[in-house]
Amino acid sequence: MTERTATVSRDTKETQITVSVNLDGQGQLSGESGVPFLDHMLDQVARHGLIDLDIQAQGDLHIDDHHTVEDLGITLGQAFAQAIGDKRGIYRYGHAYVPLDEALSRVVVDFSGRAGLFMDVEFTRAAIGRLDTQLFWEFFQGFVNHAQVTLHIDNLKGFNAHHQAETIFKAFGRALRMAVAEDPRMAGQMPSTKGCL
């Protein structure tokens, strides 16, 4: 099996970020973003997606978390796009429902080559720790724009905002794991009638 890894750096006046991914990893997260709750969520993506992630980020956190969270989504999306290659032989689609106590979320992803985020989540709190819950949308928008995926995120139930977020990121990891997995029946073919994605 060809190694499906990538390392991408993004260096702006607001952030300096390097992300490494291994799509066929052991589910390990190393490094940190500087935003503690986001690190907790990225650990869920790695663990439940069986994706190794290494994140080195410095951002203008003295202003707020916005630039770091958004730019991390962008850089992660770029790393996924590089690691996945031309997408031959993958399942392409992935989906997951994940509960945590009273909360339940559904995430569906398509490595379609078309960027689209459809997120129906009403967080019950404006912030979790210090992290503004509006920034989750920014993170996922950055990811889909640069990974070139279609992503549907629905929080179906939940009144604890921490649980809402955690079910979303766990389901995101599980959906990614399914979508990027190599399909033995596809035998290296392009998973599209167009012949490309």
Short mmCIF file of C-alpha atoms in Angstrom, two decimals:
data_model
loop_
_atom_site.label_atom_id
_atom_site.label_comp_id
_atom_site.label_asym_id
_atom_site.label_seq_id
_atom_site.Cartn_x
_atom_site.Cartn_y
_atom_site.Cartn_z
CA MET A 1 0.00 0.00 0.00
CA THR A 2 1.34 3.43 -0.92
CA GLU A 3 2.03 5.60 2.10
CA ARG A 4 -0.71 8.21 2.43
CA THR A 5 0.98 11.00 4.35
CA ALA A 6 1.47 14.73 3.93
CA THR A 7 2.96 17.71 5.73
CA VAL A 8 1.71 21.21 5.00
CA SER A 9 2.80 24.55 6.44
CA ARG A 10 0.90 27.85 6.43
CA ASP A 11 2.77 30.99 7.40
CA THR A 12 0.87 34.29 7.61
CA LYS A 13 1.09 37.47 9.68
CA GLU A 14 -1.55 35.93 11.95
CA THR A 15 -0.51 32.28 12.29
CA GLN A 16 2.35 29.87 11.69
CA ILE A 17 0.98 26.34 11.39
CA THR A 18 2.40 23.00 10.30
CA VAL A 19 0.17 19.92 10.06
CA SER A 20 1.28 16.37 9.29
CA VAL A 21 -1.22 13.59 8.60
CA ASN A 22 -1.00 9.84 8.13
CA LEU A 23 -4.32 8.52 6.88
CA ASP A 24 -3.32 4.95 7.80
CA GLY A 25 -2.09 5.73 11.29
CA GLN A 26 -2.77 4.47 14.80
CA GLY A 27 -4.98 7.34 15.94
CA GLN A 28 -2.29 9.42 17.60
CA LEU A 29 -2.31 13.20 18.10
CA SER A 30 0.91 15.03 18.83
CA GLY A 31 1.67 18.72 19.19
CA GLU A 32 -0.86 21.38 20.03
CA SER A 33 -2.79 24.26 18.55
CA GLY A 34 -2.60 26.59 21.55
CA VAL A 35 -6.40 26.32 21.90
CA PRO A 36 -6.94 23.62 24.57
CA PHE A 37 -10.52 22.61 23.74
CA LEU A 38 -9.72 22.39 20.02
CA ASP A 39 -6.81 20.09 20.88
CA HIS A 40 -9.26 17.89 22.80
CA MET A 41 -11.51 17.76 19.72
CA LEU A 42 -8.63 17.01 17.33
CA ASP A 43 -7.62 14.15 19.63
CA GLN A 44 -11.10 12.71 19.04
CA VAL A 45 -10.66 13.01 15.25
CA ALA A 46 -7.31 11.24 15.38
CA ARG A 47 -8.43 8.48 17.75
CA HIS A 48 -11.75 7.68 16.13
CA GLY A 49 -10.47 8.22 12.59
CA LEU A 50 -7.32 6.12 13.12
CA ILE A 51 -5.46 9.06 11.62
CA ASP A 52 -2.13 10.25 12.99
CA LEU A 53 -2.00 14.02 13.35
CA ASP A 54 0.91 16.21 14.30
CA ILE A 55 0.04 19.86 14.82
CA GLN A 56 2.44 22.70 15.49
CA ALA A 57 0.66 26.04 15.69
CA GLN A 58 1.41 29.53 16.85
CA GLY A 59 -1.18 32.22 16.38
CA ASP A 60 -2.30 35.63 17.55
CA LEU A 61 -4.17 34.18 20.51
CA HIS A 62 -3.72 37.49 22.36
CA ILE A 63 -6.38 38.82 19.96
CA ASP A 64 -8.65 35.76 20.01
CA ASP A 65 -8.75 32.17 18.75
CA HIS A 66 -10.37 32.93 15.38
CA HIS A 67 -7.32 33.02 13.10
CA THR A 68 -5.71 29.97 14.67
CA VAL A 69 -8.85 27.84 14.49
CA GLU A 70 -9.70 28.85 10.91
CA ASP A 71 -6.13 28.49 9.64
CA LEU A 72 -5.78 25.10 11.29
CA GLY A 73 -8.88 23.94 9.40
CA ILE A 74 -7.35 25.25 6.16
CA THR A 75 -4.00 23.57 6.76
CA LEU A 76 -5.59 20.28 7.80
CA GLY A 77 -7.71 20.34 4.65
CA GLN A 78 -4.64 20.93 2.48
CA ALA A 79 -2.83 18.05 4.19
CA PHE A 80 -5.78 15.71 3.58
CA ALA A 81 -5.95 16.71 -0.07
CA GLN A 82 -2.27 15.91 -0.54
CA ALA A 83 -2.35 12.66 1.44
CA ILE A 84 -5.43 11.26 -0.33
CA GLY A 85 -3.90 11.75 -3.78
CA ASP A 86 -6.12 11.08 -6.80
CA LYS A 87 -8.64 9.11 -4.67
CA ARG A 88 -8.44 5.91 -6.70
CA GLY A 89 -9.64 2.89 -4.77
CA ILE A 90 -11.11 4.68 -1.75
CA TYR A 91 -14.65 4.31 -0.47
CA ARG A 92 -15.11 8.08 -1.05
CA TYR A 93 -18.20 8.37 1.17
CA GLY A 94 -18.24 8.14 4.93
CA HIS A 95 -20.89 8.60 7.59
CA ALA A 96 -21.27 8.19 11.33
CA TYR A 97 -23.76 8.69 14.11
CA VAL A 98 -22.13 9.22 17.50
CA PRO A 99 -23.89 9.61 20.87
CA LEU A 100 -22.51 10.96 24.13
CA ASP A 101 -25.04 10.77 26.92
CA GLU A 102 -27.93 13.03 25.82
CA ALA A 103 -26.18 14.33 22.69
CA LEU A 104 -26.30 12.74 19.24
CA SER A 105 -24.64 13.94 16.05
CA ARG A 106 -24.48 12.75 12.45
CA VAL A 107 -21.64 13.54 10.07
CA VAL A 108 -21.56 12.59 6.38
CA VAL A 109 -18.58 13.29 4.10
CA ASP A 110 -17.98 12.89 0.38
CA PHE A 111 -14.49 13.28 -1.10
CA SER A 112 -16.23 14.71 -4.13
CA GLY A 113 -13.75 17.32 -5.28
CA ARG A 114 -16.43 19.93 -4.55
CA ALA A 115 -16.30 22.07 -1.43
CA GLY A 116 -19.53 22.33 0.50
CA LEU A 117 -20.31 22.69 4.20
CA PHE A 118 -23.85 22.14 5.45
CA MET A 119 -23.86 22.46 9.22
CA ASP A 120 -27.02 22.40 11.30
CA VAL A 121 -25.89 22.85 14.89
CA GLU A 122 -27.39 25.05 17.58
CA PHE A 123 -24.90 25.08 20.42
CA THR A 124 -26.51 25.62 23.79
CA ARG A 125 -23.63 27.81 24.97
CA ALA A 126 -21.71 30.59 23.25
CA ALA A 127 -18.36 29.24 24.46
CA ILE A 128 -16.84 26.00 25.71
CA GLY A 129 -14.00 26.94 28.00
CA ARG A 130 -12.65 29.99 26.19
CA LEU A 131 -13.47 28.70 22.69
CA ASP A 132 -16.27 30.54 20.88
CA THR A 133 -18.60 27.86 19.49
CA GLN A 134 -19.02 29.91 16.27
CA LEU A 135 -15.42 29.00 15.46
CA PHE A 136 -16.31 25.35 14.84
CA TRP A 137 -18.04 26.50 11.64
CA GLU A 138 -14.87 28.41 10.66
CA PHE A 139 -12.73 25.32 11.27
CA PHE A 140 -14.93 23.06 9.15
CA GLN A 141 -15.33 25.69 6.41
CA GLY A 142 -11.55 25.97 6.14
CA PHE A 143 -11.26 22.19 6.00
CA VAL A 144 -13.86 21.61 3.28
CA ASN A 145 -12.59 24.46 1.11
CA HIS A 146 -9.09 23.01 1.00
CA ALA A 147 -9.77 19.27 1.24
CA GLN A 148 -12.41 19.76 -1.50
CA VAL A 149 -15.04 17.66 0.26
CA THR A 150 -18.78 17.91 0.80
CA LEU A 151 -19.51 17.77 4.53
CA HIS A 152 -22.87 17.56 6.31
CA ILE A 153 -22.87 18.01 10.09
CA ASP A 154 -26.08 17.71 12.10
CA ASN A 155 -26.40 17.80 15.85
CA LEU A 156 -29.64 15.91 16.32
CA LYS A 157 -29.92 16.13 20.11
CA GLY A 158 -28.09 17.60 23.05
CA PHE A 159 -28.19 20.25 25.76
CA ASN A 160 -24.60 20.05 27.01
CA ALA A 161 -22.43 22.05 24.59
CA HIS A 162 -19.31 20.01 25.39
CA HIS A 163 -21.22 16.84 24.51
CA GLN A 164 -22.56 18.44 21.33
CA ALA A 165 -19.07 19.33 20.15
CA GLU A 166 -17.54 16.02 21.14
CA THR A 167 -20.15 13.99 19.26
CA ILE A 168 -19.54 16.13 16.17
CA PHE A 169 -15.78 15.65 16.19
CA LYS A 170 -15.96 11.94 17.02
CA ALA A 171 -18.44 11.42 14.18
CA PHE A 172 -16.21 13.51 11.89
CA GLY A 173 -13.29 11.22 12.66
CA ARG A 174 -15.36 8.07 12.07
CA ALA A 175 -16.77 9.42 8.80
CA LEU A 176 -13.28 10.33 7.56
CA ARG A 177 -12.02 6.87 8.49
CA MET A 178 -14.74 5.24 6.40
CA ALA A 179 -14.35 7.58 3.41
CA VAL A 180 -10.56 7.35 3.04
CA ALA A 181 -10.37 3.60 3.60
CA GLU A 182 -9.21 1.58 0.62
CA ASP A 183 -12.03 -0.46 -0.90
CA PRO A 184 -10.71 -3.87 -2.02
CA ARG A 185 -13.60 -4.27 -4.48
CA MET A 186 -12.77 -0.95 -6.13
CA ALA A 187 -9.33 -2.36 -7.01
CA GLY A 188 -7.71 1.00 -7.62
CA GLN A 189 -10.51 2.35 -9.78
CA MET A 190 -11.84 5.90 -9.54
CA PRO A 191 -15.01 5.94 -7.38
CA SER A 192 -16.90 8.10 -9.88
CA THR A 193 -18.62 7.58 -13.25
CA LYS A 194 -16.90 10.80 -14.39
CA GLY A 195 -13.50 9.08 -14.20
CA CYS A 196 -12.08 11.78 -11.92
CA LEU A 197 -12.80 13.55 -8.66
#
